[in-house]
Amino acid sequence: MKINIKNCNNIDEANISVEIGRLNIKYGANGTGKSTIAKAIELTSKKPIDLSSLTQFKFRSLPEEERKIPSIEGIEAFKSISVFNEDYVSQFVFKQDEVLKNSFDIFIKNQNYKDKMLEIQNIVSEIKETYENDSNIDDAIKDLSDLEDSFGKSQTGYSKAGRIGKGVGGGNKIENIPAAVEHYKNYIKSECNVKWIKWQIEGNEFLEISTECPYCVAPTDKKKDSILAISKEYDAKSIEHLVALQGIISRLGKYLSEETIRLLTPIINNKDGLTKEEIGYLTGLKNQVTILKEKLRDIKSISFFSLRDSGKVQEHLENLKINIELLPLLNSEESRKIIAEVNASLNIVTIKAGKLQGEVNKQKNGIETAILKYKSEINSFLRYAGYKYVVEIQAENEEYKMKLRHVDFSENIQNGNLHLSYGERNAFSIVLFMYECLTRNPDLIILDDPISSFDKSKKFAILEMLFRGKDSFRGKTTIMLTHDIEPIIDMVKSLSHTFQPSPLACFLKTKKGIIEELIVEKKDVTSFGQICDENMALLDSDIIKIIYLRRQQEILNDKGIQYQLLSNLLHKRQVPMLKEDGTERIMSEQEIDCATIKIREKIISFDYEKILAEIINNDKMTFAYKNARNSYEKLQIFRIINNENHENDVVKKYINESFHIENDYIMQLNPHKYDFIPEHIISECDLSFK
């Protein structure tokens, strides 16, 4: 199938072929538009589709109706698309508490996990139904929690800073109103007493303004002490705590035994503060409240996670049953009713304990198998790629999270971004992206320059991880956009038999905004020596042939008289010179003849004088430059015309090293067919002829 992209960034039009169920390698130089292709495809997966961010700059200043609108066609068959690029690395990888965002969903929470979890939930469904059918149980949990919180935070179980300590620790001044403020009794005992006390105290600051009451404007000479008495005896916050405590006790009364209520009432209504015995009694009440609350919560939350580490399920269920006889302070009719319901549901589940144990064990084994598998695969990749890190997948509450650890350190790394290099982050990210795609199973996978930042061994380790294993992108529709030829060398040429189905590779050729694809087959990836022989046999220009022959001898480190004669010619020397032992002298006729014979074995028509005449003729060379068939040929002719010079050092360096492109690889593509010279370099060269 074909994807057609128009008017996006530097692309006027691009036709990209995609073979379903295969890896599609798109190889091109930097600046070709590979990332734009990836971005355009990615944006179509987001609804509503908006490609406006890719509007070409040459149209942005025009009125909207005159602009050429970015468009993409042929992508409709792909309903879901996943893209690996720099955005993925920054958004999803190396979070504060896990290596990969949502690692639980990616590595553990598969369909098998969900099915087993549903089976466990079905077995304990009676408990869930009991809680759903009787809201009083949840109300009891909430009320018990509120009372527990009223004791404050303290190892002894009672804190003076808690609601009970502040409310009645110094005496209950709602039930025991001091004589000095007895005449305010109706206000103090009213439902809005907290607001009234606060209002009354805040008004006191105005007493010094006048001798008249700030509330009723009556004289205050004889009433001032009475007015100030409220602020001396009360503060609004303490009364607020007391009122809240009274509300909690009122709600909790139905869960308390009659004896508890009888003993608790005078404690809450005490006049002068709590005694040690009373604090001890309250602490005992708190302990029983905490036990009942926690048991009710634990029973409600019975699940795989609560049973996972319990060992024997039946024993765990038996231990959850509530014995109200051991909680005498809470032994009321309402408490017994709730506990009877809950225990009954537990009894039903306990009968099925054997089945539940089996399902819990199956789920545990499934999770452990998955963890072992993913740990082994990822850590094996890290080891053989030369990274000194390992991953662990650890249980954390009701999830499992992937953690990162250095092999020389026992603790997990909390933030990988602070410790890993750019290359290490990318290596981790691409592998984790693969596992995420295997979980989400998108219709199309886009890899935007995923391996160019790695050395050779790491590149192949990543390619093998991504495309060879059972759990990999093998057989999935994938587009890899890259300026690195090594994936083609490894996967199309050298090890094509190990990557199945075999990848489809294309070279992206760009000219004036138009991108075309040239298929790259196994036979197209050859050694530089083969490229030189092929071009010397097929090309018409002796000058270009000479360039290839000279470079071939340089590669072979054969810099004898044959190589030196060719160098003299390309440097436009009328009299060939010979360099030897650090000195330079004129080549003899015999040496020239000997070199010529050797050269004619490759270039039959070689004639030093004749070719020199062409090279030093600027008009002929300029004509040859303008009529060259590809950018690579243009560059070599330009190099000769300008004696390897250019006013810009960057362009000059590129021109002088153009023969060396991809030369760190044994295998290459023929530059006369696959034109990888960047357009801007040729544009700079063109300017020299204007």
XYZ file of C-alpha atoms in Angstrom:
690
model
C 0.000 0.000 0.000
C 1.028 3.635 -0.476
C 0.925 6.583 1.895
C 0.832 9.976 0.168
C 2.017 13.020 2.130
C 1.733 16.571 0.778
C 2.750 20.044 1.939
C 4.192 19.030 5.306
C 7.257 20.964 6.559
C 10.017 20.470 3.955
C 8.014 17.881 1.999
C 6.018 19.016 -1.027
C 5.082 15.439 -1.782
C 6.195 11.985 -0.650
C 4.902 8.569 -1.641
C 5.808 5.999 0.990
C 5.235 2.293 0.398
C 4.226 0.037 3.279
C 4.263 -3.753 3.166
C 1.766 -5.171 5.676
C 3.199 -7.595 8.235
C 6.825 -6.649 7.532
C 9.522 -4.270 8.631
C 9.752 -1.387 6.160
C 13.152 0.335 6.416
C 13.254 3.894 5.050
C 16.873 5.000 4.755
C 17.787 8.602 3.927
C 20.177 11.393 4.781
C 19.513 13.876 7.577
C 17.154 16.585 6.398
C 15.288 14.292 4.011
C 12.040 14.631 5.964
C 11.953 11.327 7.855
C 10.734 12.856 11.129
C 8.088 14.802 9.217
C 6.835 11.542 7.711
C 6.667 10.023 11.203
C 4.903 13.091 12.632
C 2.362 13.279 9.835
C 1.443 9.618 10.301
C 1.303 10.016 14.091
C -1.027 13.028 13.913
C -3.548 11.061 11.865
C -3.987 8.689 14.812
C -5.231 11.546 17.000
C -8.818 12.692 16.744
C -9.699 15.200 15.496
C -6.922 15.068 12.893
C -4.980 18.336 12.849
C -1.922 18.678 10.592
C -1.715 22.473 10.877
C 1.506 22.247 12.916
C 3.187 20.839 9.768
C 2.207 23.791 7.531
C 5.168 24.707 5.343
C 6.849 27.977 6.303
C 6.647 29.282 2.757
C 2.849 29.314 3.112
C 2.476 30.517 6.700
C 2.576 34.212 5.840
C -0.083 33.821 3.132
C -3.814 34.317 3.715
C -5.397 31.054 4.835
C -7.318 30.604 1.604
C -4.076 30.767 -0.423
C -2.113 28.262 1.656
C -1.491 24.706 0.584
C -2.909 22.564 3.346
C -0.876 19.662 4.792
C -2.485 16.349 3.904
C -1.934 12.606 4.175
C -3.775 9.815 2.396
C -3.584 6.050 2.462
C -3.336 5.787 6.228
C -7.006 5.023 6.814
C -6.490 1.263 7.171
C -4.422 1.797 10.325
C -6.847 2.364 13.181
C -4.157 2.492 15.858
C -0.583 3.768 15.531
C 2.311 3.764 18.022
C 5.324 6.010 17.453
C 8.770 5.822 19.013
C 10.551 9.180 18.988
C 12.072 11.675 21.406
C 8.606 12.612 22.697
C 7.999 9.020 23.767
C 11.280 8.941 25.685
C 10.517 12.179 27.529
C 6.859 11.423 28.314
C 6.759 7.762 29.272
C 10.188 6.483 30.248
C 12.109 6.877 33.542
C 9.378 8.208 35.763
C 10.162 9.010 39.387
C 9.049 5.666 40.833
C 9.227 3.283 37.870
C 11.241 2.743 34.707
C 8.230 2.930 32.407
C 4.902 4.625 32.945
C 2.129 2.021 33.339
C 4.627 -0.862 33.512
C 1.966 -2.882 35.395
C -0.420 -2.674 32.428
C 2.340 -3.498 29.946
C 4.112 -6.421 31.599
C 1.583 -8.041 33.940
C -2.007 -7.020 33.249
C -2.658 -9.137 30.168
C -5.906 -10.925 29.312
C -4.888 -14.069 31.193
C -4.223 -11.945 34.282
C -7.643 -10.282 33.962
C -9.431 -13.610 33.508
C -7.830 -15.109 36.620
C -8.558 -11.962 38.626
C -12.227 -12.191 37.601
C -12.338 -15.839 38.703
C -10.983 -14.898 42.143
C -13.502 -12.056 42.446
C -16.334 -14.445 41.607
C -15.285 -16.828 44.388
C -15.364 -14.049 47.024
C -18.429 -12.344 45.543
C -20.598 -13.125 48.599
C -18.488 -10.765 50.677
C -18.761 -7.990 48.134
C -22.542 -8.505 47.903
C -22.874 -8.360 51.696
C -21.207 -4.951 51.813
C -23.157 -3.680 48.802
C -26.509 -4.821 50.192
C -25.997 -3.316 53.649
C -24.748 0.254 53.670
C -24.650 0.138 57.473
C -21.353 -1.765 57.272
C -19.608 1.036 55.395
C -21.238 3.579 57.725
C -19.842 1.647 60.680
C -16.342 1.673 59.159
C -16.564 5.440 58.680
C -17.889 6.113 62.188
C -15.268 3.868 63.776
C -12.550 5.665 61.753
C -13.819 9.056 62.924
C -13.718 7.969 66.572
C -10.246 6.467 66.118
C -9.004 9.727 64.609
C -10.398 11.657 67.585
C -7.671 10.206 69.811
C -4.951 11.947 67.786
C -1.521 10.611 66.836
C 0.405 9.104 69.715
C 2.202 5.855 70.511
C 0.216 5.594 73.749
C -3.087 5.788 71.870
C -4.099 9.145 73.370
C -2.821 12.604 72.427
C -3.628 15.900 74.134
C -3.567 17.449 70.657
C -6.367 15.144 69.434
C -10.055 15.966 69.279
C -10.775 14.228 72.614
C -7.806 15.875 74.320
C -8.772 19.355 73.160
C -12.494 18.818 73.580
C -12.723 17.254 77.057
C -9.127 16.949 78.268
C -9.589 20.055 80.428
C -13.231 19.382 81.222
C -16.500 19.553 79.278
C -17.471 23.206 79.483
C -20.687 22.773 77.602
C -22.107 20.425 80.223
C -20.244 22.202 83.052
C -20.646 25.942 82.459
C -18.464 28.073 84.797
C -20.422 30.348 87.203
C -18.906 33.504 85.690
C -20.656 32.867 82.402
C -23.778 31.039 83.611
C -25.963 33.846 82.266
C -24.751 32.905 78.746
C -26.038 29.334 79.205
C -28.588 29.423 76.397
C -25.936 30.536 73.925
C -23.291 28.063 75.103
C -25.682 25.123 74.855
C -27.206 26.184 71.545
C -26.543 24.401 68.238
C -24.601 27.427 66.983
C -22.477 27.746 70.128
C -19.167 27.594 68.231
C -20.145 30.485 65.973
C -21.472 32.470 68.924
C -18.321 32.020 71.031
C -16.146 32.988 68.091
C -18.318 36.062 67.406
C -18.304 37.072 71.054
C -14.517 36.741 71.473
C -13.710 38.607 68.244
C -15.886 41.539 69.389
C -13.797 42.064 72.502
C -11.132 44.000 70.627
C -13.616 46.855 70.252
C -14.198 47.240 74.006
C -11.344 49.737 74.319
C -12.798 52.081 71.710
C -15.718 53.198 73.864
C -17.373 52.647 77.255
C -20.430 51.428 75.392
C -21.003 47.771 74.514
C -19.836 46.993 70.964
C -22.900 44.713 70.605
C -25.830 46.714 72.067
C -24.288 50.199 72.728
C -25.354 49.961 76.388
C -22.872 51.154 79.044
C -20.241 48.500 79.838
C -18.756 49.939 83.055
C -20.244 47.181 85.231
C -20.449 44.443 82.544
C -16.941 44.459 81.100
C -15.649 41.575 83.269
C -18.708 39.510 82.375
C -18.181 40.137 78.656
C -14.499 39.196 78.904
C -15.248 36.046 80.907
C -16.202 34.080 77.780
C -12.740 34.620 76.238
C -11.117 33.546 79.515
C -13.117 30.326 79.845
C -13.600 29.295 76.217
C -11.948 29.223 72.835
C -13.947 28.471 69.716
C -11.630 25.711 68.456
C -11.893 23.619 71.622
C -15.660 23.898 71.597
C -15.625 22.955 67.898
C -13.670 19.785 68.778
C -16.072 19.027 71.626
C -19.157 19.465 69.448
C -17.647 17.225 66.744
C -16.762 14.614 69.376
C -20.296 14.659 70.761
C -21.618 14.098 67.236
C -19.299 11.108 66.725
C -20.229 9.589 70.105
C -23.899 10.079 69.282
C -23.525 8.256 65.943
C -21.386 5.530 67.517
C -23.740 4.896 70.397
C -25.439 2.015 68.603
C -22.102 0.188 68.301
C -21.278 0.574 71.998
C -22.441 -1.785 74.727
C -24.782 -0.442 77.391
C -22.001 -0.719 79.942
C -19.644 1.220 77.674
C -22.184 4.026 77.262
C -22.737 4.113 81.043
C -19.007 4.502 81.722
C -18.227 6.747 78.738
C -20.909 9.370 79.422
C -19.353 10.813 82.624
C -15.897 10.686 81.055
C -17.038 12.819 78.120
C -19.025 15.102 80.463
C -16.229 15.464 83.066
C -15.850 18.799 84.817
C -12.165 19.181 85.668
C -10.267 17.087 83.102
C -9.467 13.449 82.428
C -7.917 11.208 85.077
C -5.323 8.562 84.247
C -7.941 5.859 84.715
C -10.302 7.584 82.292
C -7.535 8.016 79.704
C -6.716 4.316 80.132
C -10.361 3.382 79.569
C -10.542 5.581 76.440
C -7.322 4.032 75.131
C -8.815 0.562 75.549
C -11.899 1.686 73.670
C -9.734 3.027 70.885
C -7.861 -0.282 70.571
C -11.109 -2.228 70.188
C -12.475 0.349 67.725
C -9.273 0.030 65.644
C -9.454 -3.787 65.628
C -13.092 -3.824 64.507
C -12.554 -1.147 61.872
C -9.499 -2.883 60.407
C -11.211 -6.278 60.367
C -14.257 -4.875 58.555
C -11.959 -3.184 56.030
C -9.779 -6.263 55.538
C -12.792 -8.461 54.905
C -14.232 -5.945 52.429
C -10.926 -5.772 50.527
C -10.389 -9.529 50.195
C -8.805 -10.020 46.788
C -5.841 -11.646 45.134
C -3.582 -8.925 46.552
C -4.658 -9.487 50.170
C -4.324 -13.263 49.763
C -1.119 -13.202 47.704
C 1.282 -13.312 50.642
C -0.982 -15.017 53.172
C 0.359 -18.522 52.671
C -2.688 -20.668 53.443
C -5.917 -19.058 52.292
C -8.183 -20.990 54.700
C -6.195 -19.917 57.741
C -6.232 -16.316 56.488
C -10.034 -16.401 56.119
C -10.505 -17.951 59.568
C -8.312 -15.240 61.118
C -10.457 -12.548 59.530
C -13.609 -13.659 61.343
C -14.649 -11.269 64.082
C -15.184 -12.497 67.662
C -17.373 -9.865 69.297
C -16.886 -11.520 72.687
C -13.290 -10.305 72.596
C -14.465 -6.734 71.903
C -16.723 -6.247 74.959
C -16.830 -2.449 74.732
C -18.455 -2.761 71.303
C -20.759 -5.685 72.089
C -24.055 -4.055 71.136
C -27.052 -5.373 69.222
C -26.095 -3.342 66.114
C -22.463 -4.499 66.244
C -23.531 -8.141 66.600
C -25.929 -7.789 63.653
C -23.214 -6.373 61.339
C -20.600 -8.864 62.481
C -23.007 -11.775 61.993
C -23.619 -10.692 58.378
C -19.941 -10.303 57.635
C -18.941 -13.569 59.295
C -21.691 -15.396 57.415
C -20.306 -14.221 54.083
C -16.822 -15.244 55.221
C -18.117 -18.725 56.102
C -19.476 -19.158 52.570
C -16.128 -18.148 51.068
C -14.223 -20.350 53.535
C -16.125 -23.394 52.241
C -14.574 -22.589 48.826
C -11.122 -21.989 50.310
C -9.549 -24.871 48.403
C -10.717 -23.533 45.047
C -9.727 -20.008 46.055
C -6.280 -21.234 47.095
C -5.862 -22.856 43.686
C -6.843 -19.741 41.757
C -4.590 -17.530 43.902
C -1.680 -19.900 43.287
C -2.362 -19.924 39.539
C -2.378 -16.149 39.457
C 0.815 -15.963 41.516
C 2.529 -18.470 39.257
C 1.368 -16.635 36.152
C 2.690 -13.329 37.469
C 5.976 -14.886 38.586
C 6.404 -16.513 35.166
C 5.737 -13.211 33.407
C 8.138 -11.347 35.689
C 10.856 -13.950 35.163
C 10.339 -13.900 31.397
C 10.486 -10.126 31.011
C 13.337 -9.727 33.483
C 15.335 -12.409 31.707
C 14.746 -10.952 28.235
C 15.449 -7.343 29.171
C 18.407 -8.086 31.432
C 19.908 -10.386 28.808
C 19.677 -7.575 26.285
C 21.253 -5.113 28.739
C 24.066 -7.516 29.523
C 25.024 -8.370 25.960
C 24.639 -4.771 24.814
C 27.162 -3.766 27.482
C 24.871 -1.871 29.874
C 25.572 -2.313 33.596
C 21.974 -2.169 34.674
C 19.273 -4.673 35.541
C 15.529 -4.333 35.936
C 13.278 -5.796 38.595
C 9.484 -6.041 38.518
C 8.282 -5.612 42.086
C 4.895 -5.795 43.786
C 3.746 -2.424 45.055
C 0.301 -2.268 46.697
C -2.121 -3.542 44.055
C 0.294 -3.073 41.159
C 3.632 -4.287 39.885
C 6.248 -1.726 38.874
C 9.462 -2.060 36.923
C 12.449 -0.730 38.847
C 15.986 -0.020 37.648
C 19.192 -0.932 39.473
C 22.896 -0.599 38.666
C 24.796 -3.887 38.972
C 27.216 -2.268 41.431
C 24.472 -0.897 43.689
C 21.878 -2.710 45.808
C 19.163 -0.034 45.783
C 16.751 0.949 43.025
C 17.475 4.064 40.995
C 14.671 6.536 41.632
C 15.192 8.741 38.580
C 16.966 7.159 35.623
C 17.223 10.484 33.787
C 19.777 11.651 36.357
C 22.082 8.658 35.933
C 21.755 7.263 32.409
C 23.469 8.675 29.342
C 21.511 9.715 26.267
C 22.353 6.440 24.546
C 21.442 4.339 27.587
C 18.084 6.079 27.915
C 17.356 5.477 24.233
C 18.334 1.809 24.441
C 16.051 1.225 27.409
C 13.286 3.253 25.822
C 13.160 1.390 22.519
C 13.034 -2.005 24.227
C 10.330 -0.875 26.655
C 8.429 0.648 23.731
C 8.489 -2.753 22.048
C 6.856 -4.415 25.048
C 4.245 -1.680 25.237
C 3.386 -2.255 21.561
C 3.129 -6.003 22.141
C 0.568 -5.255 24.845
C -1.418 -2.642 22.911
C -1.022 -4.364 19.511
C -1.257 -1.264 17.243
C -1.951 -1.673 13.513
C 1.171 0.330 12.600
C 4.444 0.901 14.460
C 6.697 3.855 13.598
C 10.350 3.939 14.687
C 11.823 7.394 14.070
C 15.631 7.016 13.890
C 15.736 4.567 16.808
C 19.342 3.293 16.751
C 21.586 5.914 15.144
C 23.047 7.011 18.480
C 24.538 3.588 19.304
C 27.779 1.846 18.459
C 27.727 -1.239 16.213
C 27.409 -3.916 18.885
C 24.562 -2.126 20.624
C 22.794 -1.468 17.317
C 22.689 -5.141 16.475
C 21.638 -6.089 20.012
C 18.680 -3.721 19.678
C 17.764 -4.931 16.180
C 17.867 -8.531 17.348
C 15.694 -7.713 20.365
C 13.184 -5.804 18.240
C 12.809 -8.122 15.260
C 14.043 -11.652 15.950
C 12.452 -12.989 19.109
C 9.058 -14.596 19.518
C 7.941 -11.561 21.497
C 9.115 -8.852 19.114
C 7.973 -6.766 16.159
C 8.506 -9.741 13.876
C 5.506 -10.076 11.564
C 4.105 -6.676 12.586
C 3.668 -3.752 10.210
C 6.565 -1.472 11.125
C 8.203 1.546 9.499
C 11.778 2.294 10.584
C 13.017 5.700 9.457
C 16.789 6.023 9.729
C 19.865 7.805 8.390
C 21.939 4.789 9.431
C 22.730 2.202 6.738
C 23.699 -0.480 9.254
C 20.161 -1.934 9.638
C 20.160 -2.515 5.875
C 23.620 -4.098 5.969
C 22.644 -6.413 8.839
C 19.043 -7.231 7.995
C 18.955 -7.095 4.186
C 22.483 -8.179 3.285
C 24.550 -10.023 5.866
C 21.940 -11.739 8.050
C 18.836 -11.635 5.902
C 18.122 -15.305 6.623
C 17.802 -14.608 10.360
C 15.284 -11.786 10.029
C 12.035 -13.276 8.756
C 9.882 -12.143 7.128
C 12.687 -10.299 5.382
C 12.546 -6.510 5.691
C 11.663 -4.300 2.733
C 14.285 -1.539 2.460
C 14.005 1.676 0.484
C 16.285 4.656 -0.010
C 14.527 8.025 0.321
C 15.676 10.321 -2.457
C 14.687 13.952 -2.115
C 14.882 16.720 -4.699
C 13.170 20.089 -4.465
C 10.700 18.882 -1.859
C 9.754 15.668 -3.674
C 10.614 12.375 -1.959
C 10.877 9.226 -4.046
C 11.699 5.702 -2.946
C 14.378 3.481 -4.456
C 14.172 -0.158 -3.420
C 17.336 -1.549 -1.816
C 17.846 -5.259 -2.406
C 20.507 -7.621 -1.152
C 22.509 -7.278 -4.382
C 22.578 -3.485 -3.993
C 24.627 -3.658 -0.782
C 28.215 -4.249 -1.872
C 31.772 -3.526 -0.798
C 33.405 -0.263 -1.801
C 35.834 -2.177 -3.968
C 32.913 -3.686 -5.876
C 31.316 -0.272 -6.218
C 34.537 1.113 -7.710
C 34.852 -1.752 -10.210
C 31.176 -1.480 -11.183
C 31.303 2.256 -11.795
C 34.597 2.127 -13.695
C 33.046 -0.457 -16.009
C 29.728 1.316 -16.581
C 30.322 5.085 -16.347
C 31.197 7.160 -19.407
C 33.361 9.838 -17.798
C 37.057 8.925 -17.515
C 37.415 11.667 -14.940
C 34.884 10.028 -12.607
C 36.490 6.644 -13.269
C 39.862 8.062 -12.220
C 38.328 9.311 -8.980
C 37.022 5.840 -8.169
C 40.288 4.101 -9.082
C 42.323 6.459 -6.924
C 39.943 5.950 -3.992
C 40.028 2.175 -4.446
C 43.816 2.157 -4.196
C 43.665 4.393 -1.164
C 41.301 1.955 0.539
C 43.699 -0.887 -0.274
C 46.596 1.222 1.017
C 48.255 0.874 -2.384
C 49.863 4.300 -2.836
C 52.498 3.375 -5.391
C 53.246 5.104 -8.690
C 49.801 4.262 -10.116
C 48.066 6.066 -7.223
C 50.486 8.993 -7.377
C 50.020 9.504 -11.120
C 46.247 9.685 -10.619
C 46.699 12.178 -7.767
C 48.914 14.371 -9.965
C 46.248 14.358 -12.656
C 43.422 15.294 -10.281
C 45.578 18.104 -8.878
C 46.103 19.414 -12.456
C 49.876 19.024 -12.518
C 51.484 19.378 -15.969
C 54.562 17.561 -14.698
C 53.764 14.542 -12.484
C 55.712 14.436 -9.221
C 56.661 11.390 -7.135
C 56.753 11.420 -3.339
C 59.104 8.984 -1.635
C 60.983 8.935 1.653
C 59.678 12.392 2.584
C 60.999 14.030 -0.589
C 59.414 14.922 -3.914
C 60.872 14.607 -7.423
C 59.718 14.529 -11.036
C 58.375 11.180 -12.186
C 60.477 9.530 -14.900
C 59.036 8.591 -18.310
C 59.470 4.951 -17.405
C 57.530 5.428 -14.142
C 54.737 7.254 -15.981
C 54.511 4.510 -18.592
C 54.497 1.801 -15.945
C 51.733 3.562 -14.006
C 49.739 4.150 -17.203
C 49.820 0.446 -18.098
C 48.505 -0.443 -14.669
C 45.732 2.190 -14.831
C 44.615 0.982 -18.307
C 43.866 -2.404 -16.810
C 40.883 -0.657 -15.232
C 40.416 2.360 -17.513
C 41.292 1.353 -21.093
C 41.119 4.865 -22.550
C 43.347 6.458 -19.919
C 45.586 9.185 -21.390
C 47.243 11.582 -18.912
C 47.706 14.484 -21.347
C 44.252 14.189 -22.882
C 42.433 14.001 -19.560
C 44.582 16.801 -18.093
C 43.512 19.036 -20.969
C 39.876 18.408 -20.023
C 40.446 18.956 -16.353
C 42.164 22.322 -16.754
C 39.480 23.525 -19.201
C 37.042 25.279 -16.880
C 34.378 25.654 -19.558
C 34.347 21.919 -20.238
C 34.398 21.072 -16.557
C 31.607 23.556 -15.831
C 29.549 21.997 -18.613
C 30.280 18.549 -17.187
C 29.204 19.734 -13.716
C 25.900 21.156 -14.944
C 25.109 18.018 -16.953
C 26.165 15.489 -14.312
C 23.619 12.733 -13.764
C 23.604 12.815 -9.960
C 24.748 14.847 -6.984
C 27.641 12.567 -6.160
C 29.144 13.057 -9.640
C 28.585 16.816 -9.376
C 30.446 16.924 -6.111
C 33.511 15.157 -7.516
C 33.673 17.447 -10.554
C 33.279 20.494 -8.312
C 36.114 19.197 -6.150
C 38.450 19.066 -9.151
C 37.422 22.458 -10.564
C 37.972 24.243 -7.256
C 41.078 22.352 -6.133
C 39.116 21.050 -3.132
C 38.404 24.608 -1.914
C 35.237 26.357 -0.762
C 34.771 29.540 1.234
C 32.825 27.700 3.919
C 34.824 25.216 6.000
C 31.805 22.972 6.649
C 31.002 22.622 2.947
C 34.704 22.271 2.135
C 35.093 19.440 4.641
C 32.063 17.621 3.269
C 33.300 17.952 -0.336
C 36.795 16.724 0.481
C 35.497 13.768 2.449
C 32.653 12.787 0.158
C 34.499 9.651 -0.872
C 34.534 8.645 2.766
C 30.751 8.631 3.209
C 29.727 5.361 4.898
C 33.326 4.215 4.558
C 33.435 3.010 8.138
C 31.191 0.210 6.906
C 32.542 -2.640 4.796
C 29.314 -2.646 2.770
C 27.754 0.351 1.052
C 25.255 1.491 -1.547
C 26.456 2.733 -4.910
C 26.346 6.550 -4.704
C 25.622 6.798 -8.436
C 22.292 5.054 -7.886
C 21.498 6.084 -4.324
C 22.112 9.807 -4.277
C 22.713 10.600 -0.604
C 24.479 13.986 -1.020
C 22.394 16.592 0.888
C 20.658 19.128 -1.339
C 22.083 22.087 0.555
C 25.655 20.975 -0.260
C 24.901 20.880 -3.992
C 23.078 24.219 -3.722
C 26.221 25.760 -2.220
C 28.293 24.313 -5.039
C 25.822 25.611 -7.641
C 26.256 29.137 -6.292
C 29.926 29.045 -7.319
C 28.921 28.970 -10.983
C 26.607 31.968 -10.818
